[in-house]
Coordinates of C-alpha atoms in Angstrom, one line a residue:
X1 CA 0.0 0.0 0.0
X2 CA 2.9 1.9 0.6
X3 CA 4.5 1.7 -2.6
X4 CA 1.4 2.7 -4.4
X5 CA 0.7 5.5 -2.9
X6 CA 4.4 7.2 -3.3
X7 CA 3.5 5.7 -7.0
X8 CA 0.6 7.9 -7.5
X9 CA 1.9 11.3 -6.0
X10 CA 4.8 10.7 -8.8
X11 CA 2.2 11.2 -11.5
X12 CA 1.1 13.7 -9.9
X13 CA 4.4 15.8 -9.6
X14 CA 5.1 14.2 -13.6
X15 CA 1.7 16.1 -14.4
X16 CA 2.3 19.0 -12.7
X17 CA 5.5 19.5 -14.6
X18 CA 3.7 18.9 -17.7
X19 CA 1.5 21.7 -17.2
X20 CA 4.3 24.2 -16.5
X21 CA 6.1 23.6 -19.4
X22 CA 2.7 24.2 -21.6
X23 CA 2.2 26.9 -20.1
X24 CA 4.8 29.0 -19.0
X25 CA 6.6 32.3 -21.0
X26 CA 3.5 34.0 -20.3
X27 CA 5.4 36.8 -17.9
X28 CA 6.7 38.9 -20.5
X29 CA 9.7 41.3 -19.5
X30 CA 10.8 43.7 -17.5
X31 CA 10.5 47.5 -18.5
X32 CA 12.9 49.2 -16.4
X33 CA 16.1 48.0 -15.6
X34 CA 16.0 49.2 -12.4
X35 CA 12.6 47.7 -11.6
X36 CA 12.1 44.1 -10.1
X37 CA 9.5 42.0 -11.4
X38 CA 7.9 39.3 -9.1
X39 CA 5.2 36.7 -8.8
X40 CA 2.2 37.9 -6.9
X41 CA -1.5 37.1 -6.4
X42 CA -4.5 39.7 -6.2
X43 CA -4.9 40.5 -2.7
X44 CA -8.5 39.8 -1.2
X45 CA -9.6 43.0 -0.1
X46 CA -9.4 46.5 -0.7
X47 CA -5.4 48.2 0.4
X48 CA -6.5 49.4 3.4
X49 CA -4.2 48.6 6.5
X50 CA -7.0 47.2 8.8
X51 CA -8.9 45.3 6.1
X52 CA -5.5 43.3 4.8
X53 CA -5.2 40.1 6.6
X54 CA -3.1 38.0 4.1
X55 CA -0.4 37.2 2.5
X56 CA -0.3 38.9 -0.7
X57 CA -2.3 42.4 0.3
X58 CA 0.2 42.2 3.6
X59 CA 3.3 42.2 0.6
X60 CA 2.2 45.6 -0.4
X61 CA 1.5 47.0 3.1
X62 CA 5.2 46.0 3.9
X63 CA 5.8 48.5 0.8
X64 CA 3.5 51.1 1.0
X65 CA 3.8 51.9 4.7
X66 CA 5.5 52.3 8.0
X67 CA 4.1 52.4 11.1
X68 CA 5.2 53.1 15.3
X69 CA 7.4 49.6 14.6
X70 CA 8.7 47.5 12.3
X71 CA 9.9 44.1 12.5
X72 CA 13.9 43.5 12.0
X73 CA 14.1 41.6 8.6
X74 CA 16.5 38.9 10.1
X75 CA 15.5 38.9 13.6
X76 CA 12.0 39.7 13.9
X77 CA 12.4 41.6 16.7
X78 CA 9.6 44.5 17.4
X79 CA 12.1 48.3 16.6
X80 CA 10.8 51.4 16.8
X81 CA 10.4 53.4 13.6
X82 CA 7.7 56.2 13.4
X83 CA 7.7 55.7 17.8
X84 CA 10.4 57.5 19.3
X85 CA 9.5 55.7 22.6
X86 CA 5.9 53.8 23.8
X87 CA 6.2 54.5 27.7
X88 CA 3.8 52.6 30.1
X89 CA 4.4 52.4 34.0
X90 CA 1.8 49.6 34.3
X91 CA 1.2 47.6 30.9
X92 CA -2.2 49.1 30.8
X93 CA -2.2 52.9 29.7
X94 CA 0.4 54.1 27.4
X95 CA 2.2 57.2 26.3
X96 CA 2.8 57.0 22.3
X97 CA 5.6 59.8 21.6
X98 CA 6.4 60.3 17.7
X99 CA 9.7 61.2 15.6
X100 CA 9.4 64.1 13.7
X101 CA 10.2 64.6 10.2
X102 CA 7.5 61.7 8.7
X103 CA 5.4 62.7 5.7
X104 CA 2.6 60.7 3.4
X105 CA 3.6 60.4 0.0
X106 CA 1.3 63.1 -0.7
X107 CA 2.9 66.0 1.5
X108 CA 0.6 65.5 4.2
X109 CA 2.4 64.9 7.8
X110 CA 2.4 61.7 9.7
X111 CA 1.0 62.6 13.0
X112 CA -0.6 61.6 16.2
X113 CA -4.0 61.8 14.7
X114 CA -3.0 59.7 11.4
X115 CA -2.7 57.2 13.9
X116 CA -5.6 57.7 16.2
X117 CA -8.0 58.5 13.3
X118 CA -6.6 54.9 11.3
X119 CA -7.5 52.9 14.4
X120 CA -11.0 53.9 15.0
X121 CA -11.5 53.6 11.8
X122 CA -10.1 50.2 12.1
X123 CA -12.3 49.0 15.0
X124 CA -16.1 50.9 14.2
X125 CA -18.1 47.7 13.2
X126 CA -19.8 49.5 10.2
X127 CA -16.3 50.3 8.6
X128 CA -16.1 46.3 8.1
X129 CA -12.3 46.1 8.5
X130 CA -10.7 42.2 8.8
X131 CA -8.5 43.1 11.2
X132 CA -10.6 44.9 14.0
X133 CA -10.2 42.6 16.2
X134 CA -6.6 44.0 17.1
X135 CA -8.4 46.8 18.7
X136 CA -10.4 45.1 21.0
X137 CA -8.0 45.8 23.8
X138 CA -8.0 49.3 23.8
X139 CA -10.8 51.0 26.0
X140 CA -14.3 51.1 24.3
X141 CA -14.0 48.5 21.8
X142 CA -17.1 47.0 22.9
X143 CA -19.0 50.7 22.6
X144 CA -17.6 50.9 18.9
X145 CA -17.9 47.2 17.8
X146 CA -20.4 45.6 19.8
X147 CA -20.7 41.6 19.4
X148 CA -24.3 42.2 18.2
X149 CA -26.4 45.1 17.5
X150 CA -25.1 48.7 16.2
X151 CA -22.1 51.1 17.5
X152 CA -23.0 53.2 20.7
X153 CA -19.7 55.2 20.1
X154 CA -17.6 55.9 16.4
X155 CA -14.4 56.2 18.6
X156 CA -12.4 54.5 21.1
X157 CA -12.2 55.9 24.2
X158 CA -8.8 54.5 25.2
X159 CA -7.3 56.8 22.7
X160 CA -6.8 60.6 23.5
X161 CA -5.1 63.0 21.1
X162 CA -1.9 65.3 23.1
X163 CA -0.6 66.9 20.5
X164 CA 1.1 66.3 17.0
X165 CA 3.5 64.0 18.5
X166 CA 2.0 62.3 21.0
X167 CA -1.4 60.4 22.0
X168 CA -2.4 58.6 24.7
X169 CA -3.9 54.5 24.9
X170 CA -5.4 53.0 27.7
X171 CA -6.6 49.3 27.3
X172 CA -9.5 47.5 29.0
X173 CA -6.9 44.9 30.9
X174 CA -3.0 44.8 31.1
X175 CA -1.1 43.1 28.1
X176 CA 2.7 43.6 28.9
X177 CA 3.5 42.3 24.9
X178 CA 1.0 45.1 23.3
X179 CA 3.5 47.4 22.1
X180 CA 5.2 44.6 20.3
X181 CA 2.3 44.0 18.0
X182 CA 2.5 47.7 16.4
X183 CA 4.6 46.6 13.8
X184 CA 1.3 45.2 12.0
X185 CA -0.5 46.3 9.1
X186 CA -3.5 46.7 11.1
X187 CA -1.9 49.5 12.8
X188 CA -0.2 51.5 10.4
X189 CA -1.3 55.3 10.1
X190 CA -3.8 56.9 7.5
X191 CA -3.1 60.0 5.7
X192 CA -6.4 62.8 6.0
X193 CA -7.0 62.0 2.2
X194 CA -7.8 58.7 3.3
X195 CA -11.2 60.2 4.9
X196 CA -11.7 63.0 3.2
X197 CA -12.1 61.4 -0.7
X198 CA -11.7 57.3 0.4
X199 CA -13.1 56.3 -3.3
X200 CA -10.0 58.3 -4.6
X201 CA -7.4 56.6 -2.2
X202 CA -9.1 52.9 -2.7
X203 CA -8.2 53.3 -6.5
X204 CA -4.5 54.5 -5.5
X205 CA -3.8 54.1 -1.8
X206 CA -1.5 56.6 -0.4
X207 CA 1.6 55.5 2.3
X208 CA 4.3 56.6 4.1
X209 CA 6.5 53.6 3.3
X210 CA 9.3 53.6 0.6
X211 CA 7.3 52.6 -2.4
X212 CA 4.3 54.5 -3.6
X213 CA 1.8 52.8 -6.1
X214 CA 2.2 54.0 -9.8
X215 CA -0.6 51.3 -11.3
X216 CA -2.6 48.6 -10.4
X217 CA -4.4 46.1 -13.0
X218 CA -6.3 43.5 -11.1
X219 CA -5.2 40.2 -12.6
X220 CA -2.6 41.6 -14.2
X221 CA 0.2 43.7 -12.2
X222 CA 0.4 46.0 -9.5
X223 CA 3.4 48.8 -10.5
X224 CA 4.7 50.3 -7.2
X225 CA 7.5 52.9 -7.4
X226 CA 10.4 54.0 -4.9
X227 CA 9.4 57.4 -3.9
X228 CA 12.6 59.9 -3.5
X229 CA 10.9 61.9 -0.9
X230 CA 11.0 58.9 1.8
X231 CA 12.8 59.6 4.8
X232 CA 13.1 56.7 6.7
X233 CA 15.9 54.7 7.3
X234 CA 15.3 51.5 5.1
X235 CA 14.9 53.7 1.4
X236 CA 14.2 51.6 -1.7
X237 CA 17.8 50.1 -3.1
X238 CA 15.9 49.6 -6.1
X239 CA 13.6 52.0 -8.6
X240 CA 10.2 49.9 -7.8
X241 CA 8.6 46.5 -8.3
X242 CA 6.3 45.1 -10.5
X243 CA 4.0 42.8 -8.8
X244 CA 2.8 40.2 -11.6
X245 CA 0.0 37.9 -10.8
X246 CA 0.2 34.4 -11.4
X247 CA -2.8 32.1 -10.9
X248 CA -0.2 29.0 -11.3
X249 CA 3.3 28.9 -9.7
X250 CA 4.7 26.4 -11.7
X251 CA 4.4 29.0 -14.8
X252 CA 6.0 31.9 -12.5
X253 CA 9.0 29.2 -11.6
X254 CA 9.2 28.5 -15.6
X255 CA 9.1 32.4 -16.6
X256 CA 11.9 33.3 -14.0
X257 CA 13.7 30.1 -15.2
X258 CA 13.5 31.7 -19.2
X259 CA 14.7 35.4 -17.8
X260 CA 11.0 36.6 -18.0
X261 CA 10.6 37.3 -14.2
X262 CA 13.1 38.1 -11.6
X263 CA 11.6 37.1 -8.5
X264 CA 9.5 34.2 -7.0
X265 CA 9.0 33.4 -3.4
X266 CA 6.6 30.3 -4.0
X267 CA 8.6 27.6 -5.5
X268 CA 6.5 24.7 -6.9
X269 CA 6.7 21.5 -4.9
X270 CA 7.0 19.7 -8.4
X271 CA 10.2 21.3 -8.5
X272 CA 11.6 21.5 -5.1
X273 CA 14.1 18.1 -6.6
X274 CA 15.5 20.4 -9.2
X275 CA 16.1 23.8 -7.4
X276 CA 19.2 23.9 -6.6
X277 CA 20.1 22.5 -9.3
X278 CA 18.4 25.1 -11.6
X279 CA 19.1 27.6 -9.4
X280 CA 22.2 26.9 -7.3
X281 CA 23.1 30.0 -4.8
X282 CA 19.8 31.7 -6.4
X283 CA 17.7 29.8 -4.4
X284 CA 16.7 30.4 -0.8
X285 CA 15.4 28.1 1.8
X286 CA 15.2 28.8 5.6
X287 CA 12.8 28.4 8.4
X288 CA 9.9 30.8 8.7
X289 CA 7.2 31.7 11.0
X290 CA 4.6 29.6 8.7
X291 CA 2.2 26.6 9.7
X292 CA 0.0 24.7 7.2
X293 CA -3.0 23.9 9.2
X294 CA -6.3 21.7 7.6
X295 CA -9.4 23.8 9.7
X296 CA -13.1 22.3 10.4
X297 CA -15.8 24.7 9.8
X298 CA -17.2 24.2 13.2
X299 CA -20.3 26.5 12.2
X300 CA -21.7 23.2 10.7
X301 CA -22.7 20.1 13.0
X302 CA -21.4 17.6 10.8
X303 CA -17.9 18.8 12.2
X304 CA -18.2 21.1 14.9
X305 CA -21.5 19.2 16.6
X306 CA -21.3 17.2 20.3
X307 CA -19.0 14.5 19.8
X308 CA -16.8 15.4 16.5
X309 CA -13.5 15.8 18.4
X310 CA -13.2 12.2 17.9
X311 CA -13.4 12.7 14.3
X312 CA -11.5 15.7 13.9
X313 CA -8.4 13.7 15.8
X314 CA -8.7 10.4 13.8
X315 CA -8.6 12.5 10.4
X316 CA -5.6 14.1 11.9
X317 CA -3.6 10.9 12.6
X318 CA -4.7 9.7 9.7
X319 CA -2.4 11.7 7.9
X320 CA 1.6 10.5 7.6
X321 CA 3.0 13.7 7.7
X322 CA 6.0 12.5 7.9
X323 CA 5.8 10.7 4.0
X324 CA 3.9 13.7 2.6
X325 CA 7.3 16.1 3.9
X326 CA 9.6 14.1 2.5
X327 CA 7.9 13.2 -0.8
X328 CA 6.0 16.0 -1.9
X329 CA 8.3 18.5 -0.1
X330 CA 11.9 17.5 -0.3
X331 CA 12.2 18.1 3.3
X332 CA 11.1 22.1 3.2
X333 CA 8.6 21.4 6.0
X334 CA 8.9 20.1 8.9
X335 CA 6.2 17.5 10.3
X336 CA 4.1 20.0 13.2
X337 CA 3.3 19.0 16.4
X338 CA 1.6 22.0 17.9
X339 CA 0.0 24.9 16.3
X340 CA 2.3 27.3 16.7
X341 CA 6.4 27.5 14.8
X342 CA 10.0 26.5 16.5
X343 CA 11.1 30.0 14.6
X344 CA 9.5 31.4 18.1
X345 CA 12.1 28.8 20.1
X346 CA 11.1 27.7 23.5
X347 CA 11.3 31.0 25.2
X348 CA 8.9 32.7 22.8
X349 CA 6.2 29.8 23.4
X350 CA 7.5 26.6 21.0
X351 CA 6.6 23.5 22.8
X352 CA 6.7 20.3 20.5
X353 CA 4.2 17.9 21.4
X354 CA 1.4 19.5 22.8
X355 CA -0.6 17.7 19.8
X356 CA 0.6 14.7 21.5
X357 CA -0.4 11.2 19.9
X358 CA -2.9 13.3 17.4
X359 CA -1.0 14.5 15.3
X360 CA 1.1 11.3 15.1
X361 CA 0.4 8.5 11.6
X362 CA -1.6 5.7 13.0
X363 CA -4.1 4.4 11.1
X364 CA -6.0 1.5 13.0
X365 CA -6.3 4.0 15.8
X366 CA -7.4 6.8 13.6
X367 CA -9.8 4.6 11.7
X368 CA -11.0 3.6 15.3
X369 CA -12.0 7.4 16.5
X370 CA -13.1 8.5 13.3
X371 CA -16.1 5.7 13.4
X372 CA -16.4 6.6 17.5
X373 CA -16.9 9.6 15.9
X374 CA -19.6 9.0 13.5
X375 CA -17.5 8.4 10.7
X376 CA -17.1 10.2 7.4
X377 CA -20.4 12.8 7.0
X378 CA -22.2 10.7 4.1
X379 CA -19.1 8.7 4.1
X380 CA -17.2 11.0 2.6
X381 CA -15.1 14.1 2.7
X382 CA -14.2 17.0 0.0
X383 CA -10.6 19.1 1.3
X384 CA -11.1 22.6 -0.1
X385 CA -8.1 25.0 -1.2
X386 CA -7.1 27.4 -3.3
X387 CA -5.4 25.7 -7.0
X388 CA -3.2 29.2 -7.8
X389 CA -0.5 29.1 -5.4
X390 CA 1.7 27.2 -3.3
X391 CA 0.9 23.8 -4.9
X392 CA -1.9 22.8 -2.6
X393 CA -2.8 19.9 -5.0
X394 CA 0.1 18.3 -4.7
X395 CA -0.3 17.5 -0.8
X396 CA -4.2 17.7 -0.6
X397 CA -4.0 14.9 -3.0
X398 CA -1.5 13.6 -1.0
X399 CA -2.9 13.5 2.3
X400 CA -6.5 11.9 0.6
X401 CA -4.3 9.2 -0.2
X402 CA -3.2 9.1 3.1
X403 CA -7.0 9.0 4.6
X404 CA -8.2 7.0 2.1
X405 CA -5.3 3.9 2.8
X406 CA -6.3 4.1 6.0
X407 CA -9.9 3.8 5.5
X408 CA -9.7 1.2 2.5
X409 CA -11.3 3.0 0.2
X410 CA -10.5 5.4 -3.2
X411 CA -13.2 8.0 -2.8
X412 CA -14.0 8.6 0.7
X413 CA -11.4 11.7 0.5
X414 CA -10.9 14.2 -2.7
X415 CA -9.8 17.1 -3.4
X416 CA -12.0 20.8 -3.9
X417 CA -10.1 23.1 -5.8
X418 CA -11.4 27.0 -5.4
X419 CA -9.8 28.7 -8.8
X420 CA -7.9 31.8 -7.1
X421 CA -6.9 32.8 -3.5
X422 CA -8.9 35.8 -3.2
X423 CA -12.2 33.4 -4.2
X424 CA -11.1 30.7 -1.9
X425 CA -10.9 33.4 1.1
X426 CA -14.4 35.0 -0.2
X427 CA -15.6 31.8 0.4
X428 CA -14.5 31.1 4.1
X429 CA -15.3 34.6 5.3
X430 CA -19.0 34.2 3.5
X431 CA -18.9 30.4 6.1
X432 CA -20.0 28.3 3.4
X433 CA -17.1 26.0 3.4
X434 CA -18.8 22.4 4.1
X435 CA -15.9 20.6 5.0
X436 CA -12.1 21.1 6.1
X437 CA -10.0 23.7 4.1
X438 CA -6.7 24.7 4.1
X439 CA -5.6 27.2 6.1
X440 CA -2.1 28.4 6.4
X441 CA -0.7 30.7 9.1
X442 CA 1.9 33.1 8.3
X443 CA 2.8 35.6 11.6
X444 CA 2.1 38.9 11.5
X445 CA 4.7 39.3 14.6
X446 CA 6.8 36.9 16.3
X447 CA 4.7 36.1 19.4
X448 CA 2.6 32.8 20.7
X449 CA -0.1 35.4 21.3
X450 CA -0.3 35.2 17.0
X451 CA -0.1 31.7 16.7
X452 CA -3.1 31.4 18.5
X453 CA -5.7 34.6 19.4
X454 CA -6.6 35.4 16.0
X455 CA -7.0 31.7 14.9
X456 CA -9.1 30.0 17.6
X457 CA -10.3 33.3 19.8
X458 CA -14.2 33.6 19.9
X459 CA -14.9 36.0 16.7
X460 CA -11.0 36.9 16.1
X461 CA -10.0 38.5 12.8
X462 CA -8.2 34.8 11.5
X463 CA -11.0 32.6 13.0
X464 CA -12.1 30.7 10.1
X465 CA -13.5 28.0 11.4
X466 CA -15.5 29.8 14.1
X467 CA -13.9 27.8 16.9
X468 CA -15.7 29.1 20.3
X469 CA -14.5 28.1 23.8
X470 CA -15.2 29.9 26.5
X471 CA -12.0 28.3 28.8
X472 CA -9.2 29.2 25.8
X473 CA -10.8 32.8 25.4
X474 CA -10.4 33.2 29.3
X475 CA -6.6 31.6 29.3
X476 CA -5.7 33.7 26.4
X477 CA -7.3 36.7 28.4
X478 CA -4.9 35.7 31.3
X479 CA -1.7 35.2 29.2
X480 CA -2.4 38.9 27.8
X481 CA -2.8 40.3 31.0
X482 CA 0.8 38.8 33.0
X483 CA 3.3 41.4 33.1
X484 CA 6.1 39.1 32.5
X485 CA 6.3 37.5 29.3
X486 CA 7.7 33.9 30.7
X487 CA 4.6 34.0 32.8
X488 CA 2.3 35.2 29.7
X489 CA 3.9 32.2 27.6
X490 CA 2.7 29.8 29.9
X491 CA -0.7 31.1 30.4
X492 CA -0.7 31.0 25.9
X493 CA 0.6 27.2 26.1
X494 CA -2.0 26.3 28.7
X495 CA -5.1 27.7 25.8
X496 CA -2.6 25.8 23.6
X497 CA -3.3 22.4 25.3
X498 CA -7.3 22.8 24.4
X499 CA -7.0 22.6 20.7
X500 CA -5.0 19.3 21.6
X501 CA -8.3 18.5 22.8
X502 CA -10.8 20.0 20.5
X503 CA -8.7 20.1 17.2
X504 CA -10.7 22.8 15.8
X505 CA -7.6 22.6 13.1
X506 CA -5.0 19.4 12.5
X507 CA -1.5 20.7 12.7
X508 CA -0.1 19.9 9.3
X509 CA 4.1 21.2 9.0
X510 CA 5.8 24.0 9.9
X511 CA 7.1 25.6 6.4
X512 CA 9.9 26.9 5.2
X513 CA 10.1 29.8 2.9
X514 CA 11.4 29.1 -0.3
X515 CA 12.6 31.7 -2.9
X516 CA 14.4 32.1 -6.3
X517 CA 15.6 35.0 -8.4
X518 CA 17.5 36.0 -11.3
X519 CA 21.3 36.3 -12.0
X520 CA 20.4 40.5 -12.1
X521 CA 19.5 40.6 -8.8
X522 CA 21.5 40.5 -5.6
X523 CA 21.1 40.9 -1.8
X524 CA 17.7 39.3 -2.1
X525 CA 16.3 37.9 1.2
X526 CA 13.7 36.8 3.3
X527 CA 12.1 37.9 6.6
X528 CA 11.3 36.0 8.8
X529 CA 7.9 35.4 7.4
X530 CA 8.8 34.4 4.3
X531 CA 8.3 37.9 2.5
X532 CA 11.0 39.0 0.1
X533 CA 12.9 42.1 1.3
X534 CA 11.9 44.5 -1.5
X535 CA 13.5 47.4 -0.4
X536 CA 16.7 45.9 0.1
X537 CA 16.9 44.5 -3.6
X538 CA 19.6 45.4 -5.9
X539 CA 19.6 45.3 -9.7
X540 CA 22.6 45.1 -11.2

């Protein structure tokens, strides 16, 4: 049984390779030769800060603007940038004190209010912004973004205006690690034009960052620009990039391997064999803060009802991680056995095996919970995800073969491909996914807190499958509230333990990120969550 299986992800990968080579060359060239060109996907939703919760909207907030922090590019480590200090005497009311000197790309000055004004925009429940959640600390969340009914309030009343350079936050319970989650999008400041003509800035949005947007072609290319007039620090080394969208990375990987494209940071499993071989010191590979998760849409009984834990943890050791890492992945992942990454290392909250014997390959046990648990709804199961990026075929097939061994049959697990990313995400937000779905996690800062709030907290941003419990929401509320952060990571890895127990979402691998780029361009990286350094690119 073994042999066939490895013998059918081979055609597969054989297939897969066919279809790159009919369709690749489609990139076309560069214009400038200054400018990098590199694969991309539309993002989801609109470019505002608070509304862009993944991967390929995040690439262009990481362009377009800079906020009180940033993360270090190699350590991840929260610096200040726009903050010239974030002062607090008891982790639950802050002084925010601004450098001078920081203008939008159109003239207008980054100031105390651009950031005051951004966040309750952010967090009032009629704006509809993905990421309000990561307000709901600060004082009068609940008046502003009630959990049912309409806003009492349009602003938060933790946050007070001193002058230019300074405003003032006070949140609803201490959370000693608050200051180092400013480095994300959701918190970045808004220029007045934002507010005053917001149709004008959706169809070019306006930053502070080192790029400014020139163009943007949905399904095409998104041209953004350096912009000369940036002050910060970290300037463009480069004259812009050109984000190209690809719905198929196997054509990106065969357009940068023709000279048509410069820069890809999603190499094709197919081709993970041949990399370095095609690529040699072109190609990068190196842990990231990245887990591939498979999440249960609890909303609907036949997963989430009395009783399905059973199921959800016999799927989960159905799968041999283990086979699917090594054969589909040429060792770029790393078999997970918690929900969170070991790029965090044991004092930022890693702890291997708090999935425990759940997320370890052992069929007649999983075949024995998943019938405790009512088997199979209709004795089958359809494993959604998205068929333009990051060859999700290859290892959804892969793990259906895995379920389906251990089961004895062909069918009872297939595939459900969802034609493009920003579709597939439609589709989860909308809740009408019917069975488990893909669901990747890529940090948005290098804490525990992000492995797990905005995942599997009641209503977070990231909480796909509408996991609810009231005992994790109340750890998580604990861990956020210590004032020392060994004592907060404890409190985190306790809420950790009840998704050993619930498995609202198997633990799949821990990725690496993988990139590859032309012989033009040099001191290319990656950060530590897997994003290309644009800025820092040079074109020779």
């Amino acid at each position: 049984m073994r042999g066939a299986t490895r013998a059918k992800w081979a055609v597969c990968a054989i297939a897969v390779a066919l279809a790159a080579a009919a369709c690749g060359g489609g990139g076309g060239g560069t214009e400038s030769s200054g400018v990098v060109s590199a694969s991309w996907g539309d993002p989801q939703n609109p470019l505002e800060p608070a509304n862009t919760n993944e991967v390929q909207g995040g690439k262009v907030m990481e362009m377009l603007f800079r906020g009180l922090k940033r993360y270090n590019p190699k350590t991840g480590a929260a610096e200040n940038v726009i903050a010239d200090r974030i002062e607090t005497k008891d982790s639950q009311h802050f002084t925010v004190t601004l450098k001078g000197g920081w203008n939008f790309s159109n003239g207008q000055p980054v100031t105390a209010k651009s950031f005051v004004d951004a966040w309750n925009y952010g967090a009032l429940l009629t704006n509809k912004q993905k990421n309000a959640s990561f307000f709901q600390y600060i004082d009068g969340f609940d008046k502003v973004h009630p959990a049912s009914g309409t806003p009492t309030a349009k602003t938060l009343s933790g946050l007070a205006v001193k002058d230019d350079k300074t405003f003032t936050v006070t949140l609803n319970q201490k959370f000693s690690s608050w200051p180092d989650t400013l480095g994300y999008a959701a918190f970045m400041p808004l220029p007045k034009a934002f507010f005053t003509d917001h149709a004008a800035y959706l169809k070019k949005p306006i930053g502070d960052g080192p790029y400014t947007i020139e163009s943007y072609t949905k399904g095409s290319v998104m041209k953004m620009r350096k912009w000369d007039g940036y002050k910060g620090p970290d300037a463009a080394r480069n004259d812009g990039i050109d984000l190209r969208v690809y719905t198929d990375n196997n054509t990106s990987y065969t357009d940068l391997q023709a000279g048509n494209l410069d820069l890809v940071d999603d190499i094709p499993a197919a081709q993970l064999k041949n990399v370095k071989r095609d690529l040699g010191n072109r190609y990068i590979n190196q842990p990231a803060g990245i887990i591939q998760t498979l999440t249960f849409p609890m909303y609907d009984n036949n997963w989430g009802g009395t009783g399905k834990a059973k199921l959800r943890q016999g799927i989960s050791m159905a799968i041999n991680r283990d086979q699917i890492t090594k054969e589909i992945f040429q060792k770029t992942r790393t078999p997970a056995t918690d929900w969170t990454s070991p790029v965090l290392g044991e004092k930022g909250g890693y702890q291997a095996g708090v999935c425990g014997a759940a997320c370890e390959y052992d069929p007649k046990e999983a075949k024995k919970l998943i019938q405790e648990g009512g088997g199979l709804p209709g004795g089958k199961m359809a494993l959604a995800y998205n068929a333009d990026t990051g060859s999700h075929k290859d290892w959804i097939d892969a793990i259906c073969n895995s379920i389906n061994n251990t089961l004895g049959t062909d069918s009872a697990c297939v595939g459900a491909p969802v034609g493009t990313f920003a579709d597939f995400r439609n589709k989860i937000a909308a809740k009408q996914m019917t069975g488990p779905f893909r669901a990747g996690w890529q940090m948005d800062y290098p804490l525990i807190q992000n492995f797990l709030q905005p995942l599997y907290y009641t209503n977070a941003a990231s909480n796909d499958g509408k996991f609810s419990n009231a005992e994790f929401d109340r750890l998580v509320n604990e861990a956020n509230a210590q004032t020392s952060t060994h004592e907060g990571v404890a409190k985190f890895q306790e809420a950790e333990k009840i998704l050993a127990q619930q498995m609202p979402a198997i633990p799949l691998w821990y990725q690496n990120g993988s990139a590859g780029y032309s012989p033009r361009l040099s001191n290319v990286a990656l950060n530590p969550f897997s994003v290309p350094v644009f800025n820092e690119i040079k074109v020779q």
